Structures are given as C-alpha cells and as structure tokens.
PDB file of C-alpha atoms and ligand atoms in Angstrom:
ATOM      1  CA  UNK A   1      -9.558   6.868   9.623  1.00 55.00           C
ATOM      2  CA  UNK A   2      -7.542   7.402  12.953  1.00 59.00           C
ATOM      3  CA  UNK A   3      -4.475   4.743  12.027  1.00 86.00           C
ATOM      4  CA  UNK A   4      -0.745   5.392  13.005  1.00 89.00           C
ATOM      5  CA  UNK A   5      -0.026   6.057   9.499  1.00 92.00           C
ATOM      6  CA  UNK A   6      -2.896   8.485   9.099  1.00 93.00           C
ATOM      7  CA  UNK A   7      -1.340  10.633  12.010  1.00 93.00           C
ATOM      8  CA  UNK A   8       2.063  10.427  10.652  1.00 93.00           C
ATOM      9  CA  UNK A   9       0.791  11.616   7.426  1.00 95.00           C
ATOM     10  CA  UNK A  10      -1.115  14.663   8.874  1.00 95.00           C
ATOM     11  CA  UNK A  11       1.758  15.624  11.124  1.00 96.00           C
ATOM     12  CA  UNK A  12       4.243  15.128   8.191  1.00 96.00           C
ATOM     13  CA  UNK A  13       2.148  17.737   6.064  1.00 97.00           C
ATOM     14  CA  UNK A  14       1.273  20.141   9.086  1.00 96.00           C
ATOM     15  CA  UNK A  15       5.498  20.241   9.756  1.00 97.00           C
ATOM     16  CA  UNK A  16       5.510  21.565   5.756  1.00 96.00           C
ATOM     17  CA  UNK A  17       2.541  23.976   6.279  1.00 97.00           C
ATOM     18  CA  UNK A  18       0.422  21.662   3.954  1.00 96.00           C
ATOM     19  CA  UNK A  19      -2.977  20.759   4.497  1.00 94.00           C
ATOM     20  CA  UNK A  20      -4.802  17.254   4.239  1.00 94.00           C
ATOM     21  CA  UNK A  21      -7.054  17.705   1.407  1.00 94.00           C
ATOM     22  CA  UNK A  22      -9.697  15.504   0.147  1.00 94.00           C
ATOM     23  CA  UNK A  23      -7.469  14.737  -2.914  1.00 94.00           C
ATOM     24  CA  UNK A  24      -4.697  13.688  -0.484  1.00 95.00           C
ATOM     25  CA  UNK A  25      -6.755  11.768   1.748  1.00 95.00           C
ATOM     26  CA  UNK A  26      -8.539   9.857  -1.057  1.00 95.00           C
ATOM     27  CA  UNK A  27      -4.817   8.829  -2.368  1.00 96.00           C
ATOM     28  CA  UNK A  28      -3.950   7.866   1.255  1.00 96.00           C
ATOM     29  CA  UNK A  29      -7.182   5.947   1.799  1.00 94.00           C
ATOM     30  CA  UNK A  30      -6.608   3.953  -1.456  1.00 94.00           C
ATOM     31  CA  UNK A  31      -3.153   3.219  -0.829  1.00 94.00           C
ATOM     32  CA  UNK A  32      -4.078   2.028   2.815  1.00 93.00           C
ATOM     33  CA  UNK A  33      -7.288   0.074   2.191  1.00 92.00           C
ATOM     34  CA  UNK A  34      -5.060  -3.096   1.730  1.00 89.00           C
ATOM     35  CA  UNK A  35      -1.746  -4.321   0.976  1.00 90.00           C
ATOM     36  CA  UNK A  36      -0.576  -3.821  -3.233  1.00 92.00           C
ATOM     37  CA  UNK A  37       2.009  -2.788  -5.141  1.00 94.00           C
ATOM     38  CA  UNK A  38       0.260  -0.048  -7.352  1.00 94.00           C
ATOM     39  CA  UNK A  39       1.081   2.319 -10.026  1.00 94.00           C
ATOM     40  CA  UNK A  40       0.167   5.811 -10.221  1.00 94.00           C
ATOM     41  CA  UNK A  41      -1.868   5.580 -13.388  1.00 94.00           C
ATOM     42  CA  UNK A  42      -3.822   2.281 -11.216  1.00 94.00           C
ATOM     43  CA  UNK A  43      -4.556   4.662  -8.674  1.00 94.00           C
ATOM     44  CA  UNK A  44      -5.845   7.350 -11.004  1.00 94.00           C
ATOM     45  CA  UNK A  45      -8.153   4.842 -13.070  1.00 94.00           C
ATOM     46  CA  UNK A  46      -9.522   3.610  -9.594  1.00 94.00           C
ATOM     47  CA  UNK A  47      -9.969   7.095  -8.110  1.00 94.00           C
ATOM     48  CA  UNK A  48     -11.804   8.251 -11.380  1.00 93.00           C
ATOM     49  CA  UNK A  49     -14.017   5.021 -11.169  1.00 92.00           C
ATOM     50  CA  UNK A  50     -15.437   6.315  -7.457  1.00 87.00           C
ATOM     51  CA  UNK A  51     -16.050   9.734  -9.159  1.00 81.00           C
ATOM     52  CA  UNK A  52     -12.992  11.385  -7.250  1.00 81.00           C
ATOM     53  CA  UNK A  53     -11.960  14.522  -9.209  1.00 86.00           C
ATOM     54  CA  UNK A  54      -8.102  14.179  -9.175  1.00 91.00           C
ATOM     55  CA  UNK A  55      -5.728  15.103 -11.650  1.00 93.00           C
ATOM     56  CA  UNK A  56      -2.564  12.929 -12.477  1.00 94.00           C
ATOM     57  CA  UNK A  57      -0.170  15.788 -11.143  1.00 95.00           C
ATOM     58  CA  UNK A  58      -1.896  15.855  -7.723  1.00 95.00           C
ATOM     59  CA  UNK A  59      -1.729  11.894  -7.750  1.00 95.00           C
ATOM     60  CA  UNK A  60       2.119  12.165  -8.198  1.00 95.00           C
ATOM     61  CA  UNK A  61       2.753  14.912  -5.869  1.00 96.00           C
ATOM     62  CA  UNK A  62       0.797  13.159  -2.955  1.00 97.00           C
ATOM     63  CA  UNK A  63       2.728   9.811  -3.729  1.00 97.00           C
ATOM     64  CA  UNK A  64       5.906  11.634  -3.240  1.00 96.00           C
ATOM     65  CA  UNK A  65       5.040  13.151  -0.119  1.00 96.00           C
ATOM     66  CA  UNK A  66       3.812   9.820   1.341  1.00 96.00           C
ATOM     67  CA  UNK A  67       7.149   8.213   0.523  1.00 94.00           C
ATOM     68  CA  UNK A  68       9.093  10.986   1.818  1.00 93.00           C
ATOM     69  CA  UNK A  69       6.905  10.873   5.091  1.00 93.00           C
ATOM     70  CA  UNK A  70       7.784   7.342   5.057  1.00 89.00           C
ATOM     71  CA  UNK A  71       4.916   5.523   5.235  1.00 92.00           C
ATOM     72  CA  UNK A  72       4.385   4.403   1.737  1.00 94.00           C
ATOM     73  CA  UNK A  73       7.353   2.554  -0.226  1.00 92.00           C
ATOM     74  CA  UNK A  74       8.226   2.355  -3.996  1.00 91.00           C
ATOM     75  CA  UNK A  75       9.764  -0.244  -5.941  1.00 92.00           C
ATOM     76  CA  UNK A  76      11.357   0.646  -9.313  1.00 90.00           C
ATOM     77  CA  UNK A  77       9.568  -1.710 -11.965  1.00 88.00           C
ATOM     78  CA  UNK A  78      11.008   0.319 -15.136  1.00 79.00           C
ATOM     79  CA  UNK A  79      12.929   3.365 -16.473  1.00 78.00           C
ATOM     80  CA  UNK A  80      10.401   5.697 -15.490  1.00 76.00           C
ATOM     81  CA  UNK A  81       7.926   3.705 -13.228  1.00 88.00           C
ATOM     82  CA  UNK A  82       6.974   2.822  -9.839  1.00 93.00           C
ATOM     83  CA  UNK A  83       4.574   0.806  -7.784  1.00 94.00           C
ATOM     84  CA  UNK A  84       3.701   2.009  -4.392  1.00 95.00           C
ATOM     85  CA  UNK A  85       2.876   0.100  -1.323  1.00 94.00           C
ATOM     86  CA  UNK A  86       1.884   0.883   2.290  1.00 93.00           C
ATOM     87  CA  UNK A  87       4.454  -0.047   4.841  1.00 87.00           C
ATOM     88  CA  UNK A  88       3.571  -1.123   8.301  1.00 79.00           C
ATOM     89  CA  UNK A  89       5.947  -0.833  11.387  1.00 72.00           C
ATOM     90  CA  UNK A  90       7.280  -4.338  11.659  1.00 73.00           C
ATOM     91  CA  UNK A  91       6.163  -5.584   8.640  1.00 78.00           C
ATOM     92  CA  UNK A  92       9.347  -5.985   6.480  1.00 85.00           C
ATOM     93  CA  UNK A  93       9.686  -7.869   3.127  1.00 90.00           C
ATOM     94  CA  UNK A  94      12.022  -7.920  -0.015  1.00 93.00           C
ATOM     95  CA  UNK A  95      10.936  -8.060  -3.819  1.00 94.00           C
ATOM     96  CA  UNK A  96      11.307 -10.167  -7.009  1.00 95.00           C
ATOM     97  CA  UNK A  97      10.526  -7.687  -9.938  1.00 94.00           C
ATOM     98  CA  UNK A  98       9.725  -9.009 -13.493  1.00 94.00           C
ATOM     99  CA  UNK A  99      11.301  -7.314 -16.335  1.00 91.00           C
ATOM    100  CA  UNK A 100       8.688  -8.377 -18.635  1.00 91.00           C
ATOM    101  CA  UNK A 101       5.232  -7.641 -17.239  1.00 91.00           C
ATOM    102  CA  UNK A 102       6.595  -5.230 -14.213  1.00 89.00           C
ATOM    103  CA  UNK A 103       4.945  -7.732 -11.320  1.00 92.00           C
ATOM    104  CA  UNK A 104       5.918  -7.318  -8.086  1.00 93.00           C
ATOM    105  CA  UNK A 105       6.562 -10.619  -5.732  1.00 94.00           C
ATOM    106  CA  UNK A 106       7.317 -10.389  -2.089  1.00 92.00           C
ATOM    107  CA  UNK A 107       9.138 -12.497  -0.104  1.00 93.00           C
ATOM    108  CA  UNK A 108      10.444 -12.847   3.632  1.00 92.00           C
ATOM    109  CA  UNK A 109      13.538 -14.594   4.024  1.00 92.00           C
ATOM    110  CA  UNK A 110      15.111 -14.242   7.674  1.00 93.00           C
ATOM    111  CA  UNK A 111      18.494 -16.023   6.601  1.00 95.00           C
ATOM    112  CA  UNK A 112      19.116 -12.673   4.471  1.00 92.00           C
ATOM    113  CA  UNK A 113      18.040 -10.409   7.191  1.00 91.00           C
ATOM    114  CA  UNK A 114      20.481 -12.095   9.714  1.00 93.00           C
ATOM    115  CA  UNK A 115      23.349 -12.108   7.476  1.00 94.00           C
ATOM    116  CA  UNK A 116      22.637  -8.581   6.807  1.00 93.00           C
ATOM    117  CA  UNK A 117      22.988  -7.946  10.471  1.00 93.00           C
ATOM    118  CA  UNK A 118      26.131 -10.120  10.723  1.00 96.00           C
ATOM    119  CA  UNK A 119      27.834  -8.121   7.636  1.00 96.00           C
ATOM    120  CA  UNK A 120      27.019  -5.146   9.459  1.00 95.00           C
ATOM    121  CA  UNK A 121      28.638  -5.877  12.736  1.00 96.00           C
ATOM    122  CA  UNK A 122      31.719  -6.948  11.071  1.00 97.00           C
ATOM    123  CA  UNK A 123      31.946  -3.101   9.602  1.00 97.00           C
ATOM    124  CA  UNK A 124      30.877  -1.623  12.691  1.00 96.00           C
ATOM    125  CA  UNK A 125      27.698  -0.355  10.568  1.00 95.00           C
ATOM    126  CA  UNK A 126      24.614   0.577  12.164  1.00 92.00           C
ATOM    127  CA  UNK A 127      21.773  -0.566   9.825  1.00 87.00           C
ATOM    128  CA  UNK A 128      18.806   1.621   9.319  1.00 84.00           C
ATOM    129  CA  UNK A 129      17.257   0.069   6.349  1.00 81.00           C
ATOM    130  CA  UNK A 130      17.518  -1.976   3.588  1.00 85.00           C
ATOM    131  CA  UNK A 131      16.122  -2.973   0.150  1.00 82.00           C
ATOM    132  CA  UNK A 132      16.535  -6.051  -1.660  1.00 87.00           C
ATOM    133  CA  UNK A 133      15.048  -5.824  -5.387  1.00 90.00           C
ATOM    134  CA  UNK A 134      15.702  -9.054  -7.457  1.00 94.00           C
ATOM    135  CA  UNK A 135      15.320  -8.590 -11.086  1.00 93.00           C
ATOM    136  CA  UNK A 136      14.484 -11.321 -13.481  1.00 94.00           C
ATOM    137  CA  UNK A 137      11.511 -13.042 -15.390  1.00 95.00           C
ATOM    138  CA  UNK A 138       8.549 -14.309 -13.427  1.00 95.00           C
ATOM    139  CA  UNK A 139       6.831 -17.743 -13.796  1.00 94.00           C
ATOM    140  CA  UNK A 140       3.747 -16.438 -15.799  1.00 94.00           C
ATOM    141  CA  UNK A 141       6.208 -14.786 -18.405  1.00 94.00           C
ATOM    142  CA  UNK A 142       9.053 -17.394 -18.813  1.00 94.00           C
ATOM    143  CA  UNK A 143       7.494 -19.120 -21.493  1.00 91.00           C
ATOM    144  CA  UNK A 144       6.780 -16.499 -23.603  1.00 89.00           C
ATOM    145  CA  UNK A 145      10.559 -15.384 -22.700  1.00 86.00           C
ATOM    146  CA  UNK A 146      11.964 -18.939 -23.610  1.00 84.00           C
ATOM    147  CA  UNK A 147      10.220 -19.089 -26.841  1.00 81.00           C
ATOM    148  CA  UNK A 148      11.298 -15.842 -27.974  1.00 82.00           C
ATOM    149  CA  UNK A 149      14.959 -16.826 -26.591  1.00 79.00           C
ATOM    150  CA  UNK A 150      15.187 -20.142 -28.673  1.00 77.00           C
ATOM    151  CA  UNK A 151      13.897 -18.370 -31.901  1.00 77.00           C
ATOM    152  CA  UNK A 152      16.600 -15.871 -31.488  1.00 73.00           C
ATOM    153  CA  UNK A 153      19.239 -18.402 -30.369  1.00 65.00           C
ATOM    154  CA  UNK A 154      18.278 -20.039 -33.842  1.00 60.00           C
ATOM    155  CA  UNK A 155      19.247 -17.000 -35.554  1.00 55.00           C
ATOM    156  CA  UNK A 156      22.543 -16.853 -33.980  1.00 49.00           C
ATOM    157  CA  UNK A 157      21.783 -14.520 -31.217  1.00 47.00           C
ATOM    158  CA  UNK A 158      24.974 -14.142 -28.851  1.00 48.00           C
ATOM    159  CA  UNK A 159      22.262 -13.528 -26.402  1.00 48.00           C
ATOM    160  CA  UNK A 160      21.895 -16.134 -23.847  1.00 44.00           C
ATOM    161  CA  UNK A 161      21.059 -14.646 -20.813  1.00 50.00           C
ATOM    162  CA  UNK A 162      17.451 -16.204 -20.586  1.00 53.00           C
ATOM    163  CA  UNK A 163      18.130 -19.532 -22.160  1.00 49.00           C
ATOM    164  CA  UNK A 164      16.568 -22.143 -19.639  1.00 51.00           C
ATOM    165  CA  UNK A 165      18.753 -24.165 -17.863  1.00 50.00           C
ATOM    166  CA  UNK A 166      19.042 -27.534 -18.788  1.00 51.00           C
ATOM    167  CA  UNK A 167      17.197 -29.753 -16.391  1.00 49.00           C
ATOM    168  CA  UNK A 168      19.377 -31.323 -13.232  1.00 49.00           C
ATOM    169  CA  UNK A 169      20.041 -34.725 -13.404  1.00 52.00           C
ATOM    170  CA  UNK A 170      19.108 -37.182 -10.750  1.00 46.00           C
ATOM    171  CA  UNK A 171      16.394 -34.436  -9.646  1.00 46.00           C
ATOM    172  CA  UNK A 172      12.956 -35.991  -9.552  1.00 42.00           C
ATOM    173  CA  UNK A 173      10.591 -32.692  -9.578  1.00 39.00           C
TER     174      UNK A 173
HETATM  175 ZN1   ZN B   1       6.317 -11.353 -15.687  1.00 85.59          ZN
HETATM  176 ZN1   ZN B   2       6.101  -5.160  -1.397  1.00 85.59          ZN
END
C-alpha cells in the first residue's frame, strides 16, 4: 500500500505524533478499497467480519482523523449520521441525499461548477472548495412516500411538500 493518500495519512499522523496502527490501517484500507459512501457502523460490521479486532470508538476516531487529513469526505445523512467516502485529487462530485433511506447519489454537473467560478469572480472571491448536498426522496422511496402522502392528505393534512407533481401536458415520456 503506497498510494498518494496513504502517504498523506501517514504524514498527517506523524505530525500529530500518532502511529499508523493496524486498526487505523484497517479502516483506511476498507475505505480506499473502492469508491462508496459508507456509514461507520457498516465499516464496523465489515471489519469484524474479517476478524479484525476493532472498537466502534476507534473507528469513529480514525474517521475523524481521515476527514481532518483531507483524504476522506463525509456527507451528512441524518441528524447524527454521516456517510464517508474516499477522496481522490481531480475527482470532484456533488451529492443527492435521500431523506427516507439515507441513500447517497453522486452527480457531476459542469454547468454548476462553471457558474460557481463566475459567482466567485464577480465577488473577487478565491474558491477553495464547495459541496452541494441536495436533499429529497430517491426514486426507490418515492412510491412509498407518495402513498403515505395521499393517505395523509385525504385526512386533511396541510403538509403537501411531497405531493407528486401533476403530469406535464404535451410531454410524452
Ligand atoms: Zn430513499
Ligand atoms: Zn460521493
């Protein structure tokens, strides 16, 4: 294991007088094995399944270190919940987050990126980073939510935020 991210993490730990322990390395390896958006508890289950002895507290502490070192990103999915993903230089994307199931969908949109550059130029602002998190209801959860919504609106609920939009006329899809 000698990737750029691995070196960044090792140097980050050194500067803080910390060691790259077997536990920290196991969390790193699991996150960097492939590109996913993982919860801390999912990491815990996977590492334990491989007979790695690791505590939940160690996983959370290591995730904080990885985020702080800049090589892992986190996406907030609930009040107290995050999903973590490896970050690679030059691979930028933004996220759609489902409020129902916590699913995270990535998107890349060059028009949004260039609009941001324009806005920063307009304000003489040097852009260092940004994140877009669009929250809503994913395709898989929509049928469930719209059923629930039609039941509650039949009961006179004023909450119409998730009511499905009427079909657009003259649009064959
Ligand atoms: Zn969902
Ligand atoms: Zn992502």
